[in-house]
Amino acid sequence: MRNNCSFENVDNLMQSLELVIYLPTFVFGLVLNALALVFFCVRLRKWTESTIYITNLALMDLLLLLLLPFKMHATNHRWQAEMHRLCSFLESMYFVGMYGSIFTITCIAVDRYIAIQYPFRANQLRSPKTTLVTCSVIWGVVISATIPVHSFREDKDTDFHCFHGFSKNGWNPFLIGALEIFGFIIPALVIIFCSLKSIHTLRQSERNSTMNRICKRIIYSSLFAFIVPFTPCHIGIFLQFLVRQSVITDCYVQNRIALFVQVAMCLANITCCLDAICFYFIVSEVSSSNETFRRSISQRRTLSTSEV
């Protein structure tokens, strides 16, 4: 509830700021993710667990990116009342893309942890088929979890700003609690644990130092791509929840929280570009593996020739 506070200054500022953030995010994110899909779907002949997860992450990012023009339009224009259903659909797809990315990054961290920590059992625990099933489950879970979004708007007879002004249903304590715990806290703990354990294991190993460095870069970049965009926005969601529950009533503080939430949500979308860092290192890993394989074959052929 906004009480009698005026948020006009915040809304006016965000009309310009969102464009400044969204336009480069949309352009660069669209190009980078499209290139990633072309590389992994066209150029690579063999699908691995990592490339399947990365492709799924790129699809999630593209879903987010394709919704940004609607968000930019909704920030500066009121939509007509009959567009409520379209707005609810777009809002639900936005959350599908965001939390689908979070769960995919989490699965990438777990998959990498298994491959590094249990190399001899990895072939039993990991497979492309299992990865495809996992990605399908992610899509099913996030789509099902966003069904309540369609009830976030109660007044459907007036013009409105899409992606803004959720009703009390959207700030239900149970819903926000589940969002924070299952949508951020648990994935964050899993990613941090798997990342730290994997890095520790790689540091202890002295074999394949080049590959170890590449793996550590992938882990660090994945951790960075998760922590930087998603931590501020979930802190902001919790603070806004306190405002809606009348725990925070000071008007000045409410304005600052409103600004922080909107900026944090904008910055959360840069994950579409940050994930490209992960794509780059995955490509490096694949290229390095292929080069190692070619060198091995070349050496074997040379030895065979010399023996003859």
PDB file of C-alpha atoms in Angstrom:
ATOM      1  CA  MET A   1       0.000   0.000   0.000  1.00  0.00           C
ATOM      2  CA  ARG A   2       1.371   3.398  -0.946  1.00  0.00           C
ATOM      3  CA  ASN A   3      -0.643   5.392   1.613  1.00  0.00           C
ATOM      4  CA  ASN A   4      -0.531   9.132   0.821  1.00  0.00           C
ATOM      5  CA  CYS A   5       3.065   9.141  -0.410  1.00  0.00           C
ATOM      6  CA  SER A   6       3.739  10.536  -3.848  1.00  0.00           C
ATOM      7  CA  PHE A   7       5.968   8.450  -6.107  1.00  0.00           C
ATOM      8  CA  GLU A   8       5.708  10.762  -9.090  1.00  0.00           C
ATOM      9  CA  ASN A   9       9.390  11.741  -8.960  1.00  0.00           C
ATOM     10  CA  VAL A  10      10.474   8.101  -8.874  1.00  0.00           C
ATOM     11  CA  ASP A  11       8.178   7.186 -11.760  1.00  0.00           C
ATOM     12  CA  ASN A  12       9.400  10.124 -13.858  1.00  0.00           C
ATOM     13  CA  LEU A  13      13.036   9.238 -13.221  1.00  0.00           C
ATOM     14  CA  MET A  14      12.501   5.589 -14.115  1.00  0.00           C
ATOM     15  CA  GLN A  15      10.865   6.478 -17.429  1.00  0.00           C
ATOM     16  CA  SER A  16      14.250   7.720 -18.653  1.00  0.00           C
ATOM     17  CA  LEU A  17      16.474   5.394 -16.640  1.00  0.00           C
ATOM     18  CA  GLU A  18      14.749   2.230 -17.825  1.00  0.00           C
ATOM     19  CA  LEU A  19      15.357   3.199 -21.440  1.00  0.00           C
ATOM     20  CA  VAL A  20      19.039   3.845 -20.707  1.00  0.00           C
ATOM     21  CA  ILE A  21      19.394   0.372 -19.167  1.00  0.00           C
ATOM     22  CA  TYR A  22      17.023  -1.619 -21.373  1.00  0.00           C
ATOM     23  CA  LEU A  23      18.100  -0.434 -24.828  1.00  0.00           C
ATOM     24  CA  PRO A  24      21.761  -1.599 -24.627  1.00  0.00           C
ATOM     25  CA  THR A  25      20.689  -4.714 -22.713  1.00  0.00           C
ATOM     26  CA  PHE A  26      18.194  -5.575 -25.447  1.00  0.00           C
ATOM     27  CA  VAL A  27      20.598  -4.949 -28.349  1.00  0.00           C
ATOM     28  CA  PHE A  28      23.709  -6.619 -26.927  1.00  0.00           C
ATOM     29  CA  GLY A  29      21.796  -9.416 -25.212  1.00  0.00           C
ATOM     30  CA  LEU A  30      19.868 -10.277 -28.383  1.00  0.00           C
ATOM     31  CA  VAL A  31      23.034 -10.416 -30.498  1.00  0.00           C
ATOM     32  CA  LEU A  32      25.089 -12.399 -27.969  1.00  0.00           C
ATOM     33  CA  ASN A  33      22.383 -14.954 -27.195  1.00  0.00           C
ATOM     34  CA  ALA A  34      21.506 -15.395 -30.867  1.00  0.00           C
ATOM     35  CA  LEU A  35      25.180 -16.044 -31.641  1.00  0.00           C
ATOM     36  CA  ALA A  36      25.349 -18.527 -28.770  1.00  0.00           C
ATOM     37  CA  LEU A  37      22.355 -20.448 -30.095  1.00  0.00           C
ATOM     38  CA  VAL A  38      23.805 -20.497 -33.615  1.00  0.00           C
ATOM     39  CA  PHE A  39      27.119 -21.816 -32.303  1.00  0.00           C
ATOM     40  CA  PHE A  40      25.724 -24.502 -30.016  1.00  0.00           C
ATOM     41  CA  CYS A  41      22.838 -25.608 -32.259  1.00  0.00           C
ATOM     42  CA  VAL A  42      24.516 -25.403 -35.673  1.00  0.00           C
ATOM     43  CA  ARG A  43      28.305 -25.607 -35.378  1.00  0.00           C
ATOM     44  CA  LEU A  44      28.620 -28.173 -32.596  1.00  0.00           C
ATOM     45  CA  ARG A  45      27.891 -31.726 -33.708  1.00  0.00           C
ATOM     46  CA  LYS A  46      27.981 -33.336 -30.273  1.00  0.00           C
ATOM     47  CA  TRP A  47      25.659 -32.261 -27.480  1.00  0.00           C
ATOM     48  CA  THR A  48      27.101 -32.434 -23.976  1.00  0.00           C
ATOM     49  CA  GLU A  49      25.558 -31.668 -20.596  1.00  0.00           C
ATOM     50  CA  SER A  50      27.178 -28.231 -20.519  1.00  0.00           C
ATOM     51  CA  THR A  51      26.088 -27.200 -24.011  1.00  0.00           C
ATOM     52  CA  ILE A  52      22.500 -28.329 -23.383  1.00  0.00           C
ATOM     53  CA  TYR A  53      22.305 -26.275 -20.184  1.00  0.00           C
ATOM     54  CA  ILE A  54      23.881 -23.265 -21.901  1.00  0.00           C
ATOM     55  CA  THR A  55      21.409 -23.538 -24.795  1.00  0.00           C
ATOM     56  CA  ASN A  56      18.539 -23.670 -22.322  1.00  0.00           C
ATOM     57  CA  LEU A  57      19.955 -20.621 -20.522  1.00  0.00           C
ATOM     58  CA  ALA A  58      20.203 -18.755 -23.828  1.00  0.00           C
ATOM     59  CA  LEU A  59      16.550 -19.557 -24.559  1.00  0.00           C
ATOM     60  CA  MET A  60      15.526 -18.253 -21.135  1.00  0.00           C
ATOM     61  CA  ASP A  61      17.539 -15.091 -21.742  1.00  0.00           C
ATOM     62  CA  LEU A  62      15.952 -14.585 -25.161  1.00  0.00           C
ATOM     63  CA  LEU A  63      12.514 -14.886 -23.585  1.00  0.00           C
ATOM     64  CA  LEU A  64      13.443 -12.094 -21.162  1.00  0.00           C
ATOM     65  CA  LEU A  65      14.921  -9.969 -23.930  1.00  0.00           C
ATOM     66  CA  LEU A  66      11.874 -10.256 -26.177  1.00  0.00           C
ATOM     67  CA  LEU A  67       9.728  -8.914 -23.328  1.00  0.00           C
ATOM     68  CA  LEU A  68      11.867  -5.792 -22.784  1.00  0.00           C
ATOM     69  CA  PRO A  69      10.194  -3.760 -25.580  1.00  0.00           C
ATOM     70  CA  PHE A  70       6.832  -4.346 -23.890  1.00  0.00           C
ATOM     71  CA  LYS A  71       8.304  -3.225 -20.548  1.00  0.00           C
ATOM     72  CA  MET A  72       9.766  -0.101 -22.139  1.00  0.00           C
ATOM     73  CA  HIS A  73       6.421   0.747 -23.735  1.00  0.00           C
ATOM     74  CA  ALA A  74       4.484   0.054 -20.520  1.00  0.00           C
ATOM     75  CA  THR A  75       6.751   2.386 -18.545  1.00  0.00           C
ATOM     76  CA  ASN A  76       5.824   5.392 -20.673  1.00  0.00           C
ATOM     77  CA  HIS A  77       2.280   4.491 -21.731  1.00  0.00           C
ATOM     78  CA  ARG A  78      -0.900   3.369 -20.020  1.00  0.00           C
ATOM     79  CA  TRP A  79      -2.497   0.302 -21.524  1.00  0.00           C
ATOM     80  CA  GLN A  80      -6.217   0.038 -22.160  1.00  0.00           C
ATOM     81  CA  ALA A  81      -8.369  -1.997 -19.780  1.00  0.00           C
ATOM     82  CA  GLU A  82      -9.044  -4.755 -22.314  1.00  0.00           C
ATOM     83  CA  MET A  83      -5.304  -5.534 -22.446  1.00  0.00           C
ATOM     84  CA  HIS A  84      -5.203  -6.941 -18.903  1.00  0.00           C
ATOM     85  CA  ARG A  85      -5.029 -10.550 -20.103  1.00  0.00           C
ATOM     86  CA  LEU A  86      -2.181  -9.808 -22.477  1.00  0.00           C
ATOM     87  CA  CYS A  87      -0.364  -7.960 -19.699  1.00  0.00           C
ATOM     88  CA  SER A  88      -0.786 -10.861 -17.252  1.00  0.00           C
ATOM     89  CA  PHE A  89       0.567 -13.262 -19.863  1.00  0.00           C
ATOM     90  CA  LEU A  90       3.605 -11.056 -20.532  1.00  0.00           C
ATOM     91  CA  GLU A  91       4.239 -10.606 -16.807  1.00  0.00           C
ATOM     92  CA  SER A  92       4.089 -14.369 -16.215  1.00  0.00           C
ATOM     93  CA  MET A  93       6.496 -14.987 -19.119  1.00  0.00           C
ATOM     94  CA  TYR A  94       8.854 -12.411 -17.647  1.00  0.00           C
ATOM     95  CA  PHE A  95       9.027 -14.366 -14.397  1.00  0.00           C
ATOM     96  CA  VAL A  96       9.399 -17.610 -16.361  1.00  0.00           C
ATOM     97  CA  GLY A  97      12.490 -16.181 -18.040  1.00  0.00           C
ATOM     98  CA  MET A  98      13.961 -14.769 -14.825  1.00  0.00           C
ATOM     99  CA  TYR A  99      13.496 -17.793 -12.581  1.00  0.00           C
ATOM    100  CA  GLY A 100      14.136 -20.206 -15.409  1.00  0.00           C
ATOM    101  CA  SER A 101      17.555 -18.556 -15.721  1.00  0.00           C
ATOM    102  CA  ILE A 102      18.131 -18.866 -11.974  1.00  0.00           C
ATOM    103  CA  PHE A 103      17.296 -22.573 -11.914  1.00  0.00           C
ATOM    104  CA  THR A 104      19.341 -23.252 -15.051  1.00  0.00           C
ATOM    105  CA  ILE A 105      22.410 -21.514 -13.586  1.00  0.00           C
ATOM    106  CA  THR A 106      21.872 -23.592 -10.434  1.00  0.00           C
ATOM    107  CA  CYS A 107      21.790 -26.813 -12.453  1.00  0.00           C
ATOM    108  CA  ILE A 108      24.942 -25.774 -14.313  1.00  0.00           C
ATOM    109  CA  ALA A 109      26.716 -25.311 -10.970  1.00  0.00           C
ATOM    110  CA  VAL A 110      25.531 -28.727  -9.710  1.00  0.00           C
ATOM    111  CA  ASP A 111      26.468 -30.439 -12.971  1.00  0.00           C
ATOM    112  CA  ARG A 112      29.938 -28.881 -12.915  1.00  0.00           C
ATOM    113  CA  TYR A 113      30.341 -29.855  -9.253  1.00  0.00           C
ATOM    114  CA  ILE A 114      29.513 -33.507  -9.990  1.00  0.00           C
ATOM    115  CA  ALA A 115      31.903 -33.608 -12.953  1.00  0.00           C
ATOM    116  CA  ILE A 116      34.782 -32.153 -10.937  1.00  0.00           C
ATOM    117  CA  GLN A 117      34.154 -33.674  -7.515  1.00  0.00           C
ATOM    118  CA  TYR A 118      33.201 -37.183  -8.683  1.00  0.00           C
ATOM    119  CA  PRO A 119      34.955 -37.668 -12.037  1.00  0.00           C
ATOM    120  CA  PHE A 120      34.761 -41.483 -11.933  1.00  0.00           C
ATOM    121  CA  ARG A 121      31.024 -41.534 -11.163  1.00  0.00           C
ATOM    122  CA  ALA A 122      30.159 -38.602 -13.422  1.00  0.00           C
ATOM    123  CA  ASN A 123      29.299 -40.835 -16.390  1.00  0.00           C
ATOM    124  CA  GLN A 124      26.721 -42.625 -14.242  1.00  0.00           C
ATOM    125  CA  LEU A 125      25.257 -39.447 -12.743  1.00  0.00           C
ATOM    126  CA  ARG A 126      25.379 -37.249 -15.847  1.00  0.00           C
ATOM    127  CA  SER A 127      24.125 -37.741 -19.394  1.00  0.00           C
ATOM    128  CA  PRO A 128      22.674 -35.574 -22.193  1.00  0.00           C
ATOM    129  CA  LYS A 129      19.330 -37.347 -21.798  1.00  0.00           C
ATOM    130  CA  THR A 130      19.186 -36.565 -18.073  1.00  0.00           C
ATOM    131  CA  THR A 131      20.101 -32.959 -18.831  1.00  0.00           C
ATOM    132  CA  LEU A 132      17.292 -32.644 -21.391  1.00  0.00           C
ATOM    133  CA  VAL A 133      14.824 -34.022 -18.855  1.00  0.00           C
ATOM    134  CA  THR A 134      16.112 -31.583 -16.219  1.00  0.00           C
ATOM    135  CA  CYS A 135      15.690 -28.609 -18.592  1.00  0.00           C
ATOM    136  CA  SER A 136      12.156 -29.756 -19.423  1.00  0.00           C
ATOM    137  CA  VAL A 137      11.369 -29.962 -15.703  1.00  0.00           C
ATOM    138  CA  ILE A 138      12.704 -26.419 -15.222  1.00  0.00           C
ATOM    139  CA  TRP A 139      10.348 -25.104 -17.901  1.00  0.00           C
ATOM    140  CA  GLY A 140       7.424 -27.000 -16.397  1.00  0.00           C
ATOM    141  CA  VAL A 141       8.129 -25.808 -12.847  1.00  0.00           C
ATOM    142  CA  VAL A 142       8.574 -22.123 -13.668  1.00  0.00           C
ATOM    143  CA  ILE A 143       5.527 -22.017 -15.943  1.00  0.00           C
ATOM    144  CA  SER A 144       3.391 -23.690 -13.252  1.00  0.00           C
ATOM    145  CA  ALA A 145       4.799 -21.421 -10.527  1.00  0.00           C
ATOM    146  CA  THR A 146       3.854 -18.266 -12.454  1.00  0.00           C
ATOM    147  CA  ILE A 147       0.156 -19.128 -12.650  1.00  0.00           C
ATOM    148  CA  PRO A 148      -0.645 -16.883  -9.610  1.00  0.00           C
ATOM    149  CA  VAL A 149       0.649 -13.889 -11.600  1.00  0.00           C
ATOM    150  CA  HIS A 150      -2.652 -13.875 -13.505  1.00  0.00           C
ATOM    151  CA  SER A 151      -4.429 -12.868 -10.270  1.00  0.00           C
ATOM    152  CA  PHE A 152      -2.099  -9.993  -9.405  1.00  0.00           C
ATOM    153  CA  ARG A 153      -4.438  -7.392 -10.919  1.00  0.00           C
ATOM    154  CA  GLU A 154      -7.860  -6.818  -9.400  1.00  0.00           C
ATOM    155  CA  ASP A 155      -9.099  -3.586 -11.002  1.00  0.00           C
ATOM    156  CA  LYS A 156      -9.507  -4.605 -14.625  1.00  0.00           C
ATOM    157  CA  ASP A 157     -11.871  -1.830 -15.713  1.00  0.00           C
ATOM    158  CA  THR A 158      -9.397   1.043 -15.937  1.00  0.00           C
ATOM    159  CA  ASP A 159      -6.284   1.889 -17.935  1.00  0.00           C
ATOM    160  CA  PHE A 160      -3.063   0.778 -16.264  1.00  0.00           C
ATOM    161  CA  HIS A 161       0.709   0.471 -16.470  1.00  0.00           C
ATOM    162  CA  CYS A 162       1.689  -3.109 -17.239  1.00  0.00           C
ATOM    163  CA  PHE A 163       4.541  -4.595 -15.167  1.00  0.00           C
ATOM    164  CA  HIS A 164       3.714  -2.089 -12.412  1.00  0.00           C
ATOM    165  CA  GLY A 165       1.242  -1.773  -9.548  1.00  0.00           C
ATOM    166  CA  PHE A 166       0.516  -5.327  -8.449  1.00  0.00           C
ATOM    167  CA  SER A 167      -2.444  -5.800  -6.117  1.00  0.00           C
ATOM    168  CA  LYS A 168      -2.343  -7.214  -2.583  1.00  0.00           C
ATOM    169  CA  ASN A 169      -2.492 -10.708  -4.078  1.00  0.00           C
ATOM    170  CA  GLY A 170       0.957 -10.140  -5.508  1.00  0.00           C
ATOM    171  CA  TRP A 171       2.387  -9.282  -2.077  1.00  0.00           C
ATOM    172  CA  ASN A 172       0.913 -12.207  -0.161  1.00  0.00           C
ATOM    173  CA  PRO A 173       3.364 -13.241   2.636  1.00  0.00           C
ATOM    174  CA  PHE A 174       3.240 -16.906   1.628  1.00  0.00           C
ATOM    175  CA  LEU A 175       3.903 -16.058  -2.023  1.00  0.00           C
ATOM    176  CA  ILE A 176       6.767 -13.661  -1.292  1.00  0.00           C
ATOM    177  CA  GLY A 177       8.262 -16.123   1.219  1.00  0.00           C
ATOM    178  CA  ALA A 178       8.198 -18.935  -1.343  1.00  0.00           C
ATOM    179  CA  LEU A 179       9.646 -16.619  -3.985  1.00  0.00           C
ATOM    180  CA  GLU A 180      12.544 -15.523  -1.799  1.00  0.00           C
ATOM    181  CA  ILE A 181      13.341 -18.966  -0.370  1.00  0.00           C
ATOM    182  CA  PHE A 182      12.858 -21.243  -3.382  1.00  0.00           C
ATOM    183  CA  GLY A 183      13.509 -18.662  -6.080  1.00  0.00           C
ATOM    184  CA  PHE A 184      16.668 -17.119  -4.665  1.00  0.00           C
ATOM    185  CA  ILE A 185      18.022 -18.203  -1.255  1.00  0.00           C
ATOM    186  CA  ILE A 186      18.177 -21.961  -1.887  1.00  0.00           C
ATOM    187  CA  PRO A 187      19.584 -21.581  -5.435  1.00  0.00           C
ATOM    188  CA  ALA A 188      22.136 -19.056  -4.130  1.00  0.00           C
ATOM    189  CA  LEU A 189      23.309 -21.407  -1.379  1.00  0.00           C
ATOM    190  CA  VAL A 190      23.553 -24.317  -3.824  1.00  0.00           C
ATOM    191  CA  ILE A 191      25.510 -22.274  -6.372  1.00  0.00           C
ATOM    192  CA  ILE A 192      27.913 -20.859  -3.769  1.00  0.00           C
ATOM    193  CA  PHE A 193      28.521 -24.279  -2.199  1.00  0.00           C
ATOM    194  CA  CYS A 194      29.073 -26.057  -5.526  1.00  0.00           C
ATOM    195  CA  SER A 195      31.264 -23.238  -6.852  1.00  0.00           C
ATOM    196  CA  LEU A 196      33.512 -23.068  -3.787  1.00  0.00           C
ATOM    197  CA  LYS A 197      33.891 -26.862  -3.572  1.00  0.00           C
ATOM    198  CA  SER A 198      34.652 -27.124  -7.283  1.00  0.00           C
ATOM    199  CA  ILE A 199      37.255 -24.351  -7.156  1.00  0.00           C
ATOM    200  CA  HIS A 200      38.869 -25.962  -4.101  1.00  0.00           C
ATOM    201  CA  THR A 201      39.099 -29.292  -5.902  1.00  0.00           C
ATOM    202  CA  LEU A 202      40.577 -27.699  -9.030  1.00  0.00           C
ATOM    203  CA  ARG A 203      43.204 -25.874  -6.984  1.00  0.00           C
ATOM    204  CA  GLN A 204      44.292 -29.141  -5.382  1.00  0.00           C
ATOM    205  CA  SER A 205      44.691 -30.814  -8.750  1.00  0.00           C
ATOM    206  CA  GLU A 206      47.903 -30.267 -10.703  1.00  0.00           C
ATOM    207  CA  ARG A 207      46.804 -32.056 -13.844  1.00  0.00           C
ATOM    208  CA  ASN A 208      45.547 -30.303 -16.989  1.00  0.00           C
ATOM    209  CA  SER A 209      46.400 -26.874 -15.602  1.00  0.00           C
ATOM    210  CA  THR A 210      45.093 -25.103 -18.728  1.00  0.00           C
ATOM    211  CA  MET A 211      41.741 -26.864 -18.507  1.00  0.00           C
ATOM    212  CA  ASN A 212      41.633 -26.172 -14.780  1.00  0.00           C
ATOM    213  CA  ARG A 213      42.048 -22.459 -15.418  1.00  0.00           C
ATOM    214  CA  ILE A 214      39.260 -22.516 -17.996  1.00  0.00           C
ATOM    215  CA  CYS A 215      36.965 -24.418 -15.609  1.00  0.00           C
ATOM    216  CA  LYS A 216      37.662 -21.934 -12.820  1.00  0.00           C
ATOM    217  CA  ARG A 217      36.833 -19.055 -15.152  1.00  0.00           C
ATOM    218  CA  ILE A 218      33.521 -20.698 -16.043  1.00  0.00           C
ATOM    219  CA  ILE A 219      32.708 -21.177 -12.360  1.00  0.00           C
ATOM    220  CA  TYR A 220      33.636 -17.610 -11.420  1.00  0.00           C
ATOM    221  CA  SER A 221      31.698 -16.155 -14.348  1.00  0.00           C
ATOM    222  CA  SER A 222      28.592 -18.222 -13.529  1.00  0.00           C
ATOM    223  CA  LEU A 223      28.759 -17.116  -9.894  1.00  0.00           C
ATOM    224  CA  PHE A 224      29.200 -13.492 -10.979  1.00  0.00           C
ATOM    225  CA  ALA A 225      26.313 -13.745 -13.464  1.00  0.00           C
ATOM    226  CA  PHE A 226      24.047 -14.921 -10.637  1.00  0.00           C
ATOM    227  CA  ILE A 227      25.064 -12.786  -7.664  1.00  0.00           C
ATOM    228  CA  VAL A 228      25.314  -9.395  -9.400  1.00  0.00           C
ATOM    229  CA  PRO A 229      21.875  -9.243 -11.090  1.00  0.00           C
ATOM    230  CA  PHE A 230      19.691 -11.280  -8.752  1.00  0.00           C
ATOM    231  CA  THR A 231      20.807 -10.322  -5.237  1.00  0.00           C
ATOM    232  CA  PRO A 232      19.755  -6.620  -5.340  1.00  0.00           C
ATOM    233  CA  CYS A 233      16.363  -7.328  -6.906  1.00  0.00           C
ATOM    234  CA  HIS A 234      15.431  -9.926  -4.269  1.00  0.00           C
ATOM    235  CA  ILE A 235      16.555  -7.611  -1.487  1.00  0.00           C
ATOM    236  CA  GLY A 236      14.375  -4.966  -3.097  1.00  0.00           C
ATOM    237  CA  ILE A 237      11.393  -7.313  -3.345  1.00  0.00           C
ATOM    238  CA  PHE A 238      11.677  -8.073   0.376  1.00  0.00           C
ATOM    239  CA  LEU A 239      11.899  -4.369   1.275  1.00  0.00           C
ATOM    240  CA  GLN A 240       8.896  -3.579  -0.918  1.00  0.00           C
ATOM    241  CA  PHE A 241       7.038  -6.412   0.807  1.00  0.00           C
ATOM    242  CA  LEU A 242       7.707  -4.689   4.154  1.00  0.00           C
ATOM    243  CA  VAL A 243       6.274  -1.480   2.688  1.00  0.00           C
ATOM    244  CA  ARG A 244       3.151  -3.256   1.437  1.00  0.00           C
ATOM    245  CA  GLN A 245       2.690  -4.871   4.862  1.00  0.00           C
ATOM    246  CA  SER A 246       2.915  -1.410   6.504  1.00  0.00           C
ATOM    247  CA  VAL A 247       6.057  -2.386   8.400  1.00  0.00           C
ATOM    248  CA  ILE A 248       7.875   0.537   6.767  1.00  0.00           C
ATOM    249  CA  THR A 249       5.646   3.627   6.820  1.00  0.00           C
ATOM    250  CA  ASP A 250       8.035   6.571   6.462  1.00  0.00           C
ATOM    251  CA  CYS A 251       7.303   8.265   3.138  1.00  0.00           C
ATOM    252  CA  TYR A 252      10.915   9.192   2.393  1.00  0.00           C
ATOM    253  CA  VAL A 253      12.072   5.614   3.020  1.00  0.00           C
ATOM    254  CA  GLN A 254       9.258   4.267   0.866  1.00  0.00           C
ATOM    255  CA  ASN A 255      10.386   6.488  -2.007  1.00  0.00           C
ATOM    256  CA  ARG A 256      13.956   5.291  -1.678  1.00  0.00           C
ATOM    257  CA  ILE A 257      12.795   1.663  -1.617  1.00  0.00           C
ATOM    258  CA  ALA A 258      10.562   2.205  -4.647  1.00  0.00           C
ATOM    259  CA  LEU A 259      13.513   3.624  -6.573  1.00  0.00           C
ATOM    260  CA  PHE A 260      15.842   0.845  -5.405  1.00  0.00           C
ATOM    261  CA  VAL A 261      13.356  -1.881  -6.412  1.00  0.00           C
ATOM    262  CA  GLN A 262      12.802  -0.496  -9.896  1.00  0.00           C
ATOM    263  CA  VAL A 263      16.518   0.039 -10.551  1.00  0.00           C
ATOM    264  CA  ALA A 264      17.347  -3.421  -9.184  1.00  0.00           C
ATOM    265  CA  MET A 265      14.716  -5.038 -11.414  1.00  0.00           C
ATOM    266  CA  CYS A 266      16.199  -3.214 -14.402  1.00  0.00           C
ATOM    267  CA  LEU A 267      19.689  -4.389 -13.534  1.00  0.00           C
ATOM    268  CA  ALA A 268      18.428  -7.950 -13.065  1.00  0.00           C
ATOM    269  CA  ASN A 269      17.881  -8.048 -16.815  1.00  0.00           C
ATOM    270  CA  ILE A 270      21.587  -7.555 -17.513  1.00  0.00           C
ATOM    271  CA  THR A 271      21.939 -11.242 -16.651  1.00  0.00           C
ATOM    272  CA  CYS A 272      21.077 -11.748 -20.334  1.00  0.00           C
ATOM    273  CA  CYS A 273      24.410 -10.101 -21.168  1.00  0.00           C
ATOM    274  CA  LEU A 274      26.403 -11.480 -18.230  1.00  0.00           C
ATOM    275  CA  ASP A 275      25.461 -15.012 -19.218  1.00  0.00           C
ATOM    276  CA  ALA A 276      27.360 -14.343 -22.440  1.00  0.00           C
ATOM    277  CA  ILE A 277      30.519 -14.478 -20.282  1.00  0.00           C
ATOM    278  CA  CYS A 278      29.622 -18.065 -19.437  1.00  0.00           C
ATOM    279  CA  PHE A 279      29.001 -18.765 -23.140  1.00  0.00           C
ATOM    280  CA  TYR A 280      32.447 -17.416 -24.025  1.00  0.00           C
ATOM    281  CA  PHE A 281      34.224 -19.662 -21.543  1.00  0.00           C
ATOM    282  CA  ILE A 282      32.161 -22.678 -22.567  1.00  0.00           C
ATOM    283  CA  VAL A 283      33.243 -22.042 -26.161  1.00  0.00           C
ATOM    284  CA  SER A 284      36.842 -21.750 -24.940  1.00  0.00           C
ATOM    285  CA  GLU A 285      36.476 -25.034 -23.073  1.00  0.00           C
ATOM    286  CA  VAL A 286      35.050 -26.780 -26.126  1.00  0.00           C
ATOM    287  CA  SER A 287      37.728 -25.334 -28.414  1.00  0.00           C
ATOM    288  CA  SER A 288      40.474 -26.309 -25.963  1.00  0.00           C
ATOM    289  CA  SER A 289      39.089 -29.839 -25.660  1.00  0.00           C
ATOM    290  CA  ASN A 290      38.901 -30.183 -29.445  1.00  0.00           C
ATOM    291  CA  GLU A 291      42.459 -28.900 -29.823  1.00  0.00           C
ATOM    292  CA  THR A 292      43.699 -31.352 -27.189  1.00  0.00           C
ATOM    293  CA  PHE A 293      41.890 -34.146 -28.993  1.00  0.00           C
ATOM    294  CA  ARG A 294      43.374 -33.165 -32.377  1.00  0.00           C
ATOM    295  CA  ARG A 295      46.875 -33.022 -30.903  1.00  0.00           C
ATOM    296  CA  SER A 296      46.403 -36.468 -29.370  1.00  0.00           C
ATOM    297  CA  ILE A 297      45.292 -37.906 -32.722  1.00  0.00           C
ATOM    298  CA  SER A 298      48.185 -36.205 -34.508  1.00  0.00           C
ATOM    299  CA  GLN A 299      50.701 -37.607 -32.021  1.00  0.00           C
ATOM    300  CA  ARG A 300      49.269 -41.100 -32.401  1.00  0.00           C
ATOM    301  CA  ARG A 301      49.503 -40.873 -36.181  1.00  0.00           C
ATOM    302  CA  THR A 302      53.108 -39.664 -35.951  1.00  0.00           C
ATOM    303  CA  LEU A 303      54.054 -42.538 -33.668  1.00  0.00           C
ATOM    304  CA  SER A 304      52.342 -45.023 -35.961  1.00  0.00           C
ATOM    305  CA  THR A 305      54.174 -43.654 -38.991  1.00  0.00           C
ATOM    306  CA  SER A 306      57.571 -43.739 -37.241  1.00  0.00           C
ATOM    307  CA  GLU A 307      56.995 -47.330 -36.176  1.00  0.00           C
ATOM    308  CA  VAL A 308      56.334 -48.325 -39.758  1.00  0.00           C
TER     309      VAL A 308
END
